[in-house]
Amino acid sequence: MGSVTINQPDGAPGVMELVLDRPEAHNALSTDHARQIVAAVGELAADPKVRAVVLSSSSPKAFCVGADLKERNDIDDDGLRAQRVVFRAMFTGLLELPVPTVAAVHGYALGGGLELALSCDLIVLEETAVVGLPEVSVGVIPGGGGTQLLTRRLGWSRAADLIFTARRLDAAEAYRLGLADRLVPAGAGAARAAALELATTIAGHSPVGVHNAKRAMRQGFDAPLAAGLDIEDAAWRATAFSGDRKEGVAAFNEKRRPDWPGE
């Protein structure tokens, strides 16, 4: 049985749900689990019908508790080096998905689990969530993008506070600091429902426009302003002369819902 599943939720056209499905281990990231996530992300990236992705968990208690330290205890240095290649492919694949991604986080999201969420474009936190990057407390550092993505979200000093102290945050503080984009009340499936609603809204817009907007934002984020504006201009041109732009203008004038050609 696989530890990852891909679903197409009812009533959410264009949205696919990637479910971390290793509940007996609270989705601890073993090497095999990471390989399955890599394969699933690759499948989603190759599917032109996908317009948004929700990353969720089947565990009632956790989104993902991070690296499987029971497995790590039995891995020698060569094994750790080999695992590192798989883990980097997992985080990079999720980060580089061409469509918007939304993490639906409840319960524990620690270490690599929080980094999976940070690799998504948007994060929905349920009030039950507990998040943190505890790596320095077990002799490593965040290696799934945490030192970079958390700093970009929160700024240097707030990220340094969380990474250097390895402390955990409850959902309210995490949301206040800006680690999450939505905070929803506790309830069975509340984060998932909110994430699906958000993804469905996104998927209803021009796929060409959304894709190019994400590309421009990602590529231009760390660029000098002039270079960023050039990146934006190229993305604008790729969108403005597409079938989606023609359909969007026609639908607006005809007062109807667009039927996006996606090209």
Short mmCIF file of C-alpha atoms in Angstrom, two decimals:
data_model
loop_
_atom_site.label_atom_id
_atom_site.label_comp_id
_atom_site.label_asym_id
_atom_site.label_seq_id
_atom_site.Cartn_x
_atom_site.Cartn_y
_atom_site.Cartn_z
CA MET A 1 0.00 0.00 0.00
CA GLY A 2 1.36 3.42 -0.91
CA SER A 3 2.02 6.17 1.59
CA VAL A 4 0.79 8.91 -0.78
CA THR A 5 -2.50 9.22 -2.63
CA ILE A 6 -3.73 11.61 -5.31
CA ASN A 7 -7.43 12.49 -5.34
CA GLN A 8 -9.64 14.74 -7.41
CA PRO A 9 -12.05 16.25 -4.88
CA ASP A 10 -15.74 16.47 -5.80
CA GLY A 11 -16.89 19.92 -6.85
CA ALA A 12 -13.36 21.23 -7.39
CA PRO A 13 -12.61 21.12 -11.12
CA GLY A 14 -8.94 21.49 -11.92
CA VAL A 15 -7.91 20.85 -8.30
CA MET A 16 -5.93 17.79 -7.29
CA GLU A 17 -5.26 16.74 -3.72
CA LEU A 18 -1.95 15.18 -2.76
CA VAL A 19 -2.53 13.31 0.50
CA LEU A 20 0.29 12.32 2.84
CA ASP A 21 -1.03 8.90 3.74
CA ARG A 22 1.22 7.32 6.34
CA PRO A 23 -1.02 7.92 9.36
CA GLU A 24 0.46 5.17 11.54
CA ALA A 25 3.73 7.16 11.60
CA HIS A 26 2.10 10.62 11.51
CA ASN A 27 3.58 10.95 8.00
CA ALA A 28 7.16 10.77 9.23
CA LEU A 29 9.37 11.15 6.18
CA SER A 30 11.10 7.85 5.53
CA THR A 31 13.14 7.37 2.37
CA ASP A 32 10.37 5.33 0.76
CA HIS A 33 7.71 7.87 1.73
CA ALA A 34 9.82 10.65 0.22
CA ARG A 35 10.26 8.66 -3.01
CA GLN A 36 6.52 8.27 -3.29
CA ILE A 37 6.01 12.02 -2.80
CA VAL A 38 8.59 12.69 -5.54
CA ALA A 39 6.71 10.38 -7.91
CA ALA A 40 3.33 11.92 -7.07
CA VAL A 41 4.60 15.47 -7.54
CA GLY A 42 6.09 14.49 -10.88
CA GLU A 43 2.75 13.05 -11.97
CA LEU A 44 0.96 16.26 -11.02
CA ALA A 45 3.55 18.45 -12.76
CA ALA A 46 3.08 16.51 -15.99
CA ASP A 47 -0.72 16.71 -16.04
CA PRO A 48 -1.92 19.73 -18.06
CA LYS A 49 -5.42 19.47 -16.55
CA VAL A 50 -4.15 20.32 -13.06
CA ARG A 51 -4.69 23.98 -12.15
CA ALA A 52 -4.06 23.92 -8.38
CA VAL A 53 -2.85 21.38 -5.83
CA VAL A 54 -3.80 20.92 -2.17
CA LEU A 55 -1.31 19.12 0.07
CA SER A 56 -3.11 17.45 2.98
CA SER A 57 -2.75 14.62 5.49
CA SER A 58 -4.75 11.52 6.36
CA SER A 59 -3.37 11.44 9.91
CA PRO A 60 -5.86 12.72 12.50
CA LYS A 61 -3.04 14.07 14.68
CA ALA A 62 -0.46 15.47 12.31
CA PHE A 63 0.23 17.03 8.97
CA CYS A 64 3.78 15.63 9.03
CA VAL A 65 6.17 15.24 11.97
CA GLY A 66 9.31 15.51 9.85
CA ALA A 67 12.09 13.03 9.19
CA ASP A 68 11.61 9.45 10.34
CA LEU A 69 14.17 9.43 13.15
CA LYS A 70 13.65 5.71 13.77
CA GLU A 71 14.88 5.06 10.26
CA ARG A 72 17.63 7.66 10.63
CA ASN A 73 18.90 5.81 13.71
CA ASP A 74 19.77 2.84 11.50
CA ILE A 75 21.26 4.76 8.56
CA ASP A 76 25.03 5.11 8.20
CA ASP A 77 26.70 8.14 6.62
CA ASP A 78 26.50 6.72 3.11
CA GLY A 79 22.83 5.96 3.61
CA LEU A 80 22.21 9.49 4.84
CA ARG A 81 23.93 10.92 1.77
CA ALA A 82 21.76 8.76 -0.47
CA GLN A 83 18.61 9.77 1.40
CA ARG A 84 19.57 13.41 1.04
CA VAL A 85 19.28 13.17 -2.74
CA VAL A 86 15.74 11.81 -2.44
CA PHE A 87 14.72 14.43 0.11
CA ARG A 88 16.04 17.30 -1.99
CA ALA A 89 14.11 15.99 -4.98
CA MET A 90 10.96 15.87 -2.83
CA PHE A 91 11.16 19.44 -1.56
CA THR A 92 12.36 20.86 -4.87
CA GLY A 93 9.67 19.08 -6.84
CA LEU A 94 6.93 20.50 -4.64
CA LEU A 95 8.44 23.99 -4.65
CA GLU A 96 8.73 23.99 -8.44
CA LEU A 97 5.26 22.77 -9.31
CA PRO A 98 4.08 25.17 -12.03
CA VAL A 99 0.59 25.55 -10.55
CA PRO A 100 -0.35 27.14 -7.21
CA THR A 101 -0.12 24.87 -4.19
CA VAL A 102 -1.96 25.13 -0.87
CA ALA A 103 -0.94 23.27 2.29
CA ALA A 104 -3.78 22.20 4.61
CA VAL A 105 -2.10 21.91 8.02
CA HIS A 106 -3.59 20.46 11.19
CA GLY A 107 -1.88 18.95 14.20
CA TYR A 108 1.89 18.68 14.17
CA ALA A 109 3.93 20.14 11.31
CA LEU A 110 7.51 19.86 12.47
CA GLY A 111 10.89 19.88 10.77
CA GLY A 112 10.52 18.52 7.27
CA GLY A 113 6.76 18.56 7.75
CA LEU A 114 6.76 22.33 8.15
CA GLU A 115 9.19 22.56 5.24
CA LEU A 116 6.71 20.70 3.03
CA ALA A 117 4.14 23.35 3.93
CA LEU A 118 6.65 26.15 3.35
CA SER A 119 7.34 24.68 -0.09
CA CYS A 120 3.72 25.42 -0.99
CA ASP A 121 2.58 28.84 -2.16
CA LEU A 122 -0.10 29.24 0.50
CA ILE A 123 -0.58 27.71 3.95
CA VAL A 124 -3.88 27.16 5.74
CA LEU A 125 -3.52 26.45 9.48
CA GLU A 126 -6.15 24.85 11.65
CA GLU A 127 -6.20 26.07 15.26
CA THR A 128 -4.94 22.62 16.32
CA ALA A 129 -1.66 23.12 14.45
CA VAL A 130 1.70 23.08 16.20
CA VAL A 131 4.62 24.05 13.99
CA GLY A 132 8.37 24.36 14.32
CA LEU A 133 11.82 23.63 12.96
CA PRO A 134 13.51 21.64 15.76
CA GLU A 135 16.49 20.41 13.75
CA VAL A 136 19.26 22.09 15.76
CA SER A 137 17.98 20.27 18.84
CA VAL A 138 18.83 16.91 17.24
CA GLY A 139 22.15 17.90 15.72
CA VAL A 140 21.23 18.99 12.18
CA ILE A 141 19.78 22.07 10.52
CA PRO A 142 16.65 22.52 8.42
CA GLY A 143 17.49 20.99 5.06
CA GLY A 144 14.23 21.10 3.14
CA GLY A 145 14.37 24.80 2.43
CA GLY A 146 13.55 25.90 5.97
CA THR A 147 16.48 28.30 6.42
CA GLN A 148 15.58 30.00 3.14
CA LEU A 149 11.80 29.80 2.92
CA LEU A 150 11.08 30.71 6.54
CA THR A 151 13.44 33.69 6.30
CA ARG A 152 11.67 34.87 3.17
CA ARG A 153 8.28 34.55 4.86
CA LEU A 154 9.10 36.04 8.25
CA GLY A 155 12.28 38.09 7.84
CA TRP A 156 15.70 37.39 9.31
CA SER A 157 15.15 37.95 13.02
CA ARG A 158 11.86 36.07 13.36
CA ALA A 159 13.20 33.14 11.37
CA ALA A 160 16.41 33.17 13.41
CA ASP A 161 14.39 33.08 16.63
CA LEU A 162 12.48 29.99 15.52
CA ILE A 163 15.41 28.12 13.97
CA PHE A 164 18.04 28.88 16.64
CA THR A 165 15.74 28.11 19.58
CA ALA A 166 13.96 25.14 17.92
CA ARG A 167 10.81 26.25 19.66
CA ARG A 168 7.30 25.27 18.64
CA LEU A 169 4.50 27.68 17.83
CA ASP A 170 0.80 27.23 18.22
CA ALA A 171 -1.39 28.15 15.28
CA ALA A 172 -2.35 31.58 16.60
CA GLU A 173 1.24 32.75 17.01
CA ALA A 174 2.29 31.22 13.70
CA TYR A 175 -0.49 33.08 11.92
CA ARG A 176 0.30 36.33 13.75
CA LEU A 177 3.93 36.13 12.66
CA GLY A 178 2.90 35.57 9.05
CA LEU A 179 3.88 31.94 8.75
CA ALA A 180 0.39 31.05 7.49
CA ASP A 181 -2.04 32.76 5.13
CA ARG A 182 -5.32 31.52 6.62
CA LEU A 183 -6.26 30.46 10.15
CA VAL A 184 -9.39 28.33 10.54
CA PRO A 185 -11.20 27.03 13.64
CA ALA A 186 -10.52 23.53 14.86
CA GLY A 187 -12.74 20.89 13.37
CA ALA A 188 -12.49 17.63 11.48
CA GLY A 189 -11.15 18.49 8.05
CA ALA A 190 -11.44 22.26 8.57
CA ALA A 191 -8.01 23.08 7.16
CA ARG A 192 -8.56 20.77 4.21
CA ALA A 193 -11.96 22.30 3.46
CA ALA A 194 -10.56 25.83 3.56
CA ALA A 195 -7.58 24.85 1.40
CA LEU A 196 -9.85 23.19 -1.15
CA GLU A 197 -12.05 26.28 -1.27
CA LEU A 198 -8.99 28.46 -1.83
CA ALA A 199 -7.61 26.14 -4.51
CA THR A 200 -10.98 25.94 -6.25
CA THR A 201 -11.12 29.73 -6.49
CA ILE A 202 -7.62 29.78 -7.97
CA ALA A 203 -8.42 26.98 -10.41
CA GLY A 204 -11.41 28.95 -11.71
CA HIS A 205 -9.17 31.68 -13.10
CA SER A 206 -7.12 31.68 -16.29
CA PRO A 207 -4.65 28.77 -16.08
CA VAL A 208 -2.26 30.62 -18.39
CA GLY A 209 -2.52 33.74 -16.26
CA VAL A 210 -2.11 31.97 -12.94
CA HIS A 211 0.80 29.88 -14.23
CA ASN A 212 2.64 32.92 -15.59
CA ALA A 213 1.90 35.00 -12.48
CA LYS A 214 3.44 32.29 -10.28
CA ARG A 215 6.46 32.02 -12.58
CA ALA A 216 7.01 35.78 -12.54
CA MET A 217 6.68 35.95 -8.76
CA ARG A 218 9.06 33.03 -8.15
CA GLN A 219 11.70 34.16 -10.64
CA GLY A 220 11.52 37.82 -9.72
CA PHE A 221 11.36 37.57 -5.94
CA ASP A 222 15.10 37.89 -5.32
CA ALA A 223 15.97 39.77 -8.50
CA PRO A 224 16.80 43.48 -8.63
CA LEU A 225 13.70 45.54 -9.42
CA ALA A 226 14.67 46.23 -13.03
CA ALA A 227 15.30 42.56 -13.70
CA GLY A 228 12.08 41.65 -11.92
CA LEU A 229 10.11 44.02 -14.10
CA ASP A 230 11.64 42.41 -17.18
CA ILE A 231 10.58 39.01 -15.87
CA GLU A 232 7.08 40.36 -15.32
CA ASP A 233 7.00 41.85 -18.81
CA ALA A 234 7.91 38.49 -20.39
CA ALA A 235 5.21 36.75 -18.35
CA TRP A 236 2.68 39.45 -19.28
CA ARG A 237 3.44 38.99 -22.98
CA ALA A 238 3.12 35.22 -22.69
CA THR A 239 -0.35 35.75 -21.20
CA ALA A 240 -1.67 38.77 -23.08
CA PHE A 241 -1.39 37.10 -26.48
CA SER A 242 -2.90 33.80 -25.36
CA GLY A 243 -6.30 32.30 -25.98
CA ASP A 244 -7.09 32.79 -22.31
CA ARG A 245 -6.81 36.57 -22.63
CA LYS A 246 -9.17 36.57 -25.61
CA GLU A 247 -11.66 34.36 -23.81
CA GLY A 248 -11.45 36.42 -20.60
CA VAL A 249 -12.24 39.67 -22.40
CA ALA A 250 -15.06 38.07 -24.40
CA ALA A 251 -16.62 36.49 -21.30
CA PHE A 252 -16.47 39.79 -19.41
CA ASN A 253 -18.25 41.64 -22.20
CA GLU A 254 -20.80 38.88 -22.67
CA LYS A 255 -21.42 38.66 -18.91
CA ARG A 256 -20.73 34.93 -18.68
CA ARG A 257 -18.28 32.61 -16.98
CA PRO A 258 -15.08 32.14 -18.99
CA ASP A 259 -14.41 28.81 -20.65
CA TRP A 260 -10.63 28.96 -20.48
CA PRO A 261 -8.80 27.26 -23.36
CA GLY A 262 -5.67 27.10 -21.20
CA GLU A 263 -3.36 28.15 -24.01
#
